[in-house]
CSV table of C-alpha atoms in Angstrom, one decimal:
chain,number,residue,atom,x,y,z
A,11,MET,CA,-15.6,3.9,-33.9
A,12,GLN,CA,-13.1,0.7,-34.7
A,13,ASN,CA,-10.4,2.7,-34.0
A,14,ASN,CA,-11.7,3.0,-30.6
A,15,LYS,CA,-12.8,-0.8,-30.0
A,16,LYS,CA,-8.7,-1.5,-31.0
A,17,THR,CA,-7.2,0.6,-28.9
A,18,ARG,CA,-9.9,-0.6,-26.0
A,19,LEU,CA,-8.8,-3.8,-27.0
A,20,LEU,CA,-5.1,-3.2,-26.7
A,21,ALA,CA,-5.0,-1.5,-23.6
A,22,ASP,CA,-7.1,-4.0,-22.1
A,23,LEU,CA,-4.3,-6.2,-23.2
A,24,THR,CA,-2.1,-4.5,-21.6
A,25,LEU,CA,-3.4,-4.8,-18.3
A,26,LEU,CA,-3.9,-8.4,-18.5
A,27,LEU,CA,-0.2,-8.0,-19.3
A,28,VAL,CA,0.1,-5.9,-16.3
A,29,ALA,CA,-2.1,-8.6,-13.8
A,30,PHE,CA,0.5,-11.3,-14.8
A,31,LEU,CA,3.4,-8.7,-14.0
A,32,TRP,CA,1.6,-8.4,-10.3
A,33,GLY,CA,1.0,-11.9,-9.8
A,34,THR,CA,4.8,-12.4,-9.8
A,35,THR,CA,5.3,-10.0,-7.2
A,36,PHE,CA,4.4,-11.9,-4.3
A,37,VAL,CA,5.9,-15.3,-4.5
A,38,GLY,CA,8.8,-13.0,-4.8
A,39,SER,CA,8.2,-10.7,-1.9
A,40,LYS,CA,7.7,-13.3,0.7
A,41,ALA,CA,10.8,-14.7,-0.6
A,42,ILE,CA,12.7,-11.3,0.4
A,43,LEU,CA,11.2,-10.7,3.6
A,44,THR,CA,13.5,-13.1,5.5
A,45,TYR,CA,16.1,-10.2,4.5
A,46,PHE,CA,14.0,-7.0,3.8
A,47,SER,CA,11.6,-5.7,6.5
A,48,PRO,CA,8.2,-4.5,4.5
A,49,MET,CA,9.2,-0.8,4.1
A,50,TYR,CA,12.6,-1.2,3.4
A,51,ILE,CA,11.3,-3.4,0.0
A,52,ILE,CA,8.8,-0.7,-0.8
A,53,ALA,CA,11.6,2.2,-0.5
A,54,ILE,CA,14.2,0.2,-2.7
A,55,ARG,CA,11.0,-1.2,-5.0
A,56,PHE,CA,10.2,2.5,-6.2
A,57,ILE,CA,13.3,4.1,-5.6
A,58,LEU,CA,14.5,1.6,-8.5
A,59,ALA,CA,11.2,2.3,-10.2
A,60,THR,CA,11.3,6.3,-10.0
A,61,ALA,CA,15.4,6.4,-11.0
A,62,PHE,CA,14.5,3.9,-13.8
A,63,MET,CA,11.7,6.2,-15.4
A,64,SER,CA,13.5,9.6,-15.1
A,65,LEU,CA,16.8,7.8,-16.6
A,66,ILE,CA,14.4,7.0,-19.6
A,67,PHE,CA,12.1,9.5,-19.5
A,68,HIS,CA,14.3,12.3,-18.5
A,69,LYS,CA,13.5,15.3,-20.4
A,70,LYS,CA,9.8,14.7,-19.2
A,71,LEU,CA,11.1,15.7,-15.4
A,72,LYS,CA,11.3,19.8,-17.2
A,73,GLU,CA,7.9,20.2,-17.5
A,74,ILE,CA,6.6,18.5,-14.3
A,75,LYS,CA,4.4,21.6,-12.8
A,76,LYS,CA,3.3,22.0,-9.7
A,77,SER,CA,0.1,20.4,-10.1
A,78,ASP,CA,1.1,17.6,-11.4
A,79,LEU,CA,3.2,17.4,-7.7
A,80,LYS,CA,-0.1,17.8,-6.0
A,81,ASN,CA,-1.6,15.2,-7.9
A,82,GLY,CA,0.4,12.4,-8.6
A,83,GLY,CA,2.0,13.0,-5.0
A,84,LEU,CA,-2.1,12.2,-3.7
A,85,VAL,CA,-2.1,9.5,-5.8
A,86,GLY,CA,1.4,8.4,-4.6
A,87,VAL,CA,0.2,8.2,-1.1
A,88,VAL,CA,-3.1,6.3,-2.0
A,89,LEU,CA,-0.6,3.8,-3.2
A,90,PHE,CA,2.1,4.0,-0.4
A,91,VAL,CA,-0.7,2.6,2.6
A,92,ALA,CA,-2.1,0.2,-0.1
A,93,PHE,CA,1.6,-1.4,-0.4
A,94,ALA,CA,2.7,-0.8,3.5
A,95,LEU,CA,-1.2,-2.9,4.9
A,96,GLN,CA,-0.5,-5.2,2.2
A,97,LEU,CA,3.3,-6.1,2.9
A,98,ILE,CA,3.0,-6.2,6.7
A,99,GLY,CA,-0.2,-8.4,5.7
A,100,LEU,CA,2.2,-10.9,3.9
A,101,GLN,CA,3.8,-11.4,6.9
A,102,TYR,CA,1.0,-13.4,8.4
A,103,THR,CA,-0.4,-15.5,5.6
A,104,THR,CA,0.7,-17.4,2.3
A,105,ALA,CA,1.3,-15.9,-1.0
A,106,GLY,CA,-1.2,-18.0,-2.6
A,107,LYS,CA,-3.6,-16.6,0.3
A,108,GLN,CA,-2.6,-12.9,-0.2
A,109,ALA,CA,-2.4,-13.3,-3.9
A,110,PHE,CA,-6.2,-14.2,-4.1
A,111,LEU,CA,-7.4,-11.4,-0.9
A,112,ALA,CA,-5.1,-9.0,-2.8
A,113,GLY,CA,-7.5,-9.3,-6.2
A,114,THR,CA,-10.3,-9.2,-4.6
A,115,TYR,CA,-9.8,-4.7,-5.5
A,116,VAL,CA,-11.3,-6.0,-9.3
A,117,VAL,CA,-14.2,-6.5,-7.9
A,118,MET,CA,-14.5,-3.7,-5.5
A,119,VAL,CA,-13.9,-1.5,-8.4
A,120,PRO,CA,-17.4,-1.4,-10.4
A,121,PHE,CA,-19.4,-0.7,-6.4
A,122,LEU,CA,-16.6,2.2,-5.9
A,123,VAL,CA,-17.7,3.4,-9.1
A,124,TRP,CA,-21.4,3.2,-8.5
A,125,ALA,CA,-21.0,5.2,-5.0
A,126,LEU,CA,-19.1,7.4,-6.9
A,127,TYR,CA,-20.7,8.2,-10.1
A,128,ARG,CA,-23.9,6.6,-10.1
A,129,LYS,CA,-23.0,3.9,-12.4
A,130,ARG,CA,-24.6,0.8,-11.5
A,131,PRO,CA,-22.3,-2.3,-12.0
A,132,ASP,CA,-24.4,-4.9,-14.3
A,133,LEU,CA,-25.3,-8.5,-13.5
A,134,ARG,CA,-21.5,-9.8,-14.3
A,135,ALA,CA,-20.0,-7.5,-11.8
A,136,PHE,CA,-22.7,-8.7,-9.0
A,137,LEU,CA,-22.3,-12.8,-10.0
A,138,GLY,CA,-18.4,-11.7,-9.5
A,139,ALA,CA,-18.6,-10.4,-6.5
A,140,LEU,CA,-20.4,-13.3,-5.1
A,141,VAL,CA,-18.2,-15.6,-6.6
A,142,CYS,CA,-15.3,-14.0,-5.3
A,143,PHE,CA,-16.3,-13.4,-1.7
A,144,VAL,CA,-16.9,-17.2,-1.3
A,145,GLY,CA,-13.7,-18.0,-2.4
A,146,ILE,CA,-12.7,-15.3,0.3
A,147,GLY,CA,-14.6,-17.8,2.6
A,148,PHE,CA,-13.0,-20.7,1.6
A,149,LEU,CA,-9.2,-19.1,2.1
A,150,THR,CA,-9.3,-17.6,5.2
A,151,LEU,CA,-12.3,-18.5,7.2
A,152,ASN,CA,-11.4,-21.0,9.8
A,153,GLU,CA,-13.3,-23.3,12.8
A,154,SER,CA,-14.1,-20.3,14.3
A,155,PHE,CA,-15.7,-18.5,10.9
A,156,SER,CA,-13.3,-15.9,12.1
A,157,ILE,CA,-10.7,-13.9,9.7
A,158,GLY,CA,-6.7,-14.0,10.3
A,159,PHE,CA,-4.8,-11.3,10.8
A,160,GLY,CA,-3.1,-11.2,8.1
A,161,ASP,CA,-6.3,-11.9,5.6
A,162,THR,CA,-7.9,-8.6,6.9
A,163,ILE,CA,-5.0,-6.5,6.8
A,164,THR,CA,-4.8,-7.7,3.2
A,165,LEU,CA,-8.4,-7.1,2.1
A,166,ILE,CA,-8.2,-3.4,3.8
A,167,SER,CA,-5.2,-3.1,1.4
A,168,SER,CA,-7.0,-4.6,-1.4
A,169,ALA,CA,-10.0,-1.5,-0.6
A,170,PHE,CA,-6.8,1.2,-0.4
A,171,PHE,CA,-5.8,-0.6,-3.9
A,172,ALA,CA,-9.1,0.1,-6.1
A,173,GLY,CA,-9.4,3.4,-4.2
A,174,HIS,CA,-5.8,4.2,-6.4
A,175,ILE,CA,-7.3,2.5,-10.0
A,176,MET,CA,-10.1,4.9,-9.4
A,177,ILE,CA,-7.8,8.0,-8.5
A,178,ASN,CA,-5.3,7.1,-11.0
A,179,GLY,CA,-7.9,5.8,-13.7
A,180,TYR,CA,-8.9,10.1,-13.1
A,181,PHE,CA,-5.4,12.1,-12.8
A,182,ALA,CA,-4.1,9.4,-16.2
A,183,LYS,CA,-6.6,11.7,-18.3
A,184,LYS,CA,-5.5,15.1,-17.6
A,185,ILE,CA,-2.1,14.6,-16.5
A,186,ASP,CA,0.8,13.5,-18.8
A,187,VAL,CA,1.3,9.8,-18.0
A,188,VAL,CA,4.4,9.7,-17.8
A,189,ILE,CA,4.9,12.6,-15.5
A,190,LEU,CA,2.0,11.1,-13.2
A,191,SER,CA,4.2,7.9,-12.9
A,192,ILE,CA,7.2,9.5,-12.0
A,193,VAL,CA,5.7,11.3,-9.7
A,194,GLN,CA,3.7,8.7,-8.0
A,195,PHE,CA,6.7,6.8,-8.0
A,196,GLY,CA,8.7,9.2,-6.2
A,197,THR,CA,5.9,10.3,-3.4
A,198,LEU,CA,5.8,6.2,-2.6
A,199,ALA,CA,9.4,6.0,-2.6
A,200,LEU,CA,10.2,8.9,-0.4
A,201,LEU,CA,7.3,8.1,2.1
A,202,SER,CA,8.6,4.5,2.4
A,203,LEU,CA,12.2,4.9,2.9
A,204,VAL,CA,11.1,7.5,6.2
A,205,ALA,CA,8.9,5.1,7.7
A,206,ALA,CA,11.5,2.7,7.2
A,207,LEU,CA,14.3,4.3,8.4
A,208,LEU,CA,11.9,5.8,11.7
A,209,PHE,CA,10.5,1.9,12.1
A,210,GLU,CA,12.6,-0.5,11.4
A,211,LYS,CA,16.5,-1.9,10.9
A,212,VAL,CA,18.6,-1.4,8.3
A,213,PRO,CA,18.7,-4.6,6.5
A,214,THR,CA,22.1,-7.1,6.8
A,215,ASN,CA,23.7,-9.7,5.2
A,216,VAL,CA,21.4,-9.7,2.2
A,217,PRO,CA,22.4,-12.7,-0.3
A,218,VAL,CA,23.1,-11.8,-4.1
A,219,THR,CA,19.8,-14.0,-4.9
A,220,ALA,CA,17.6,-11.6,-2.5
A,221,TRP,CA,18.9,-8.2,-4.0
A,222,ALA,CA,18.5,-9.5,-7.6
A,223,GLY,CA,14.9,-9.9,-6.1
A,224,VAL,CA,14.1,-6.8,-5.0
A,225,VAL,CA,15.3,-5.3,-8.6
A,226,TYR,CA,13.0,-7.5,-10.7
A,227,LEU,CA,9.9,-5.7,-8.4
A,228,GLY,CA,11.6,-2.8,-8.9
A,229,ILE,CA,11.8,-2.8,-12.3
A,230,PHE,CA,9.6,-5.1,-13.9
A,231,CYS,CA,6.4,-5.2,-11.2
A,232,SER,CA,6.9,-1.5,-10.5
A,233,ALA,CA,8.2,0.9,-13.0
A,234,LEU,CA,7.2,-1.2,-16.3
A,235,ALA,CA,3.6,-2.6,-14.4
A,236,TYR,CA,2.6,0.7,-12.9
A,237,PHE,CA,3.5,2.7,-16.0
A,238,LEU,CA,1.6,0.3,-18.3
A,239,GLN,CA,-1.1,0.6,-16.2
A,240,THR,CA,-0.9,4.3,-16.3
A,241,VAL,CA,-1.0,4.3,-20.1
A,242,ALA,CA,-4.1,1.6,-20.2
A,243,GLN,CA,-6.2,3.7,-17.9
A,244,LYS,CA,-6.4,6.6,-20.1
A,245,TYR,CA,-7.7,4.5,-23.0
A,246,THR,CA,-10.1,2.2,-20.9
A,247,ILE,CA,-12.4,2.3,-17.9
A,248,SER,CA,-11.7,1.9,-14.6
A,249,THR,CA,-14.2,-0.9,-14.1
């Protein structure tokens, strides 16, 4: 019992580190949007993440089964939609405002658990939701009490991030976490690359600092952060 509590605490602390890494992505993404369009940012990030994880855990690649591709691919599709909407929204709002709005998925998760598994959130979840949505109002509502386009898109993306946490947590208990991470990263990289080639211009005249920013997002905020999240979700609840 004591070991279970220690494992759960370690998992929760790991998620705190993940939250810190994610927090740095908003400033970094806003800066490099000057040189890269949204789909190219996602594509390069997760091509790097896939390559990094595959290099570190190359022996695991031989263990991937058809069911792993199917389930991990589904997780990757949900994450792709979430990221695409988030970066599109970032073009029409500020980094600080989006960082707060994107974090609303934390509040959404307990209510998704309630809807899917009939597990009612406790009072703290309801209070957290109230405080969170008051904050959304102060940050996003303008004089006409309407929400801007970028803020709306960000909130929709948060719903998909909440869905990703749910589905990622579900499969993390059924699939090897390394394999799950590699497959979802690869799926996200492929979908975003296809979207980028179809709908966006190839980036040109990109300075070294912008490339360095993309590499940071790919290795630390994508490969490391999402791998740690997947590992931690194996030992803690989605909420």
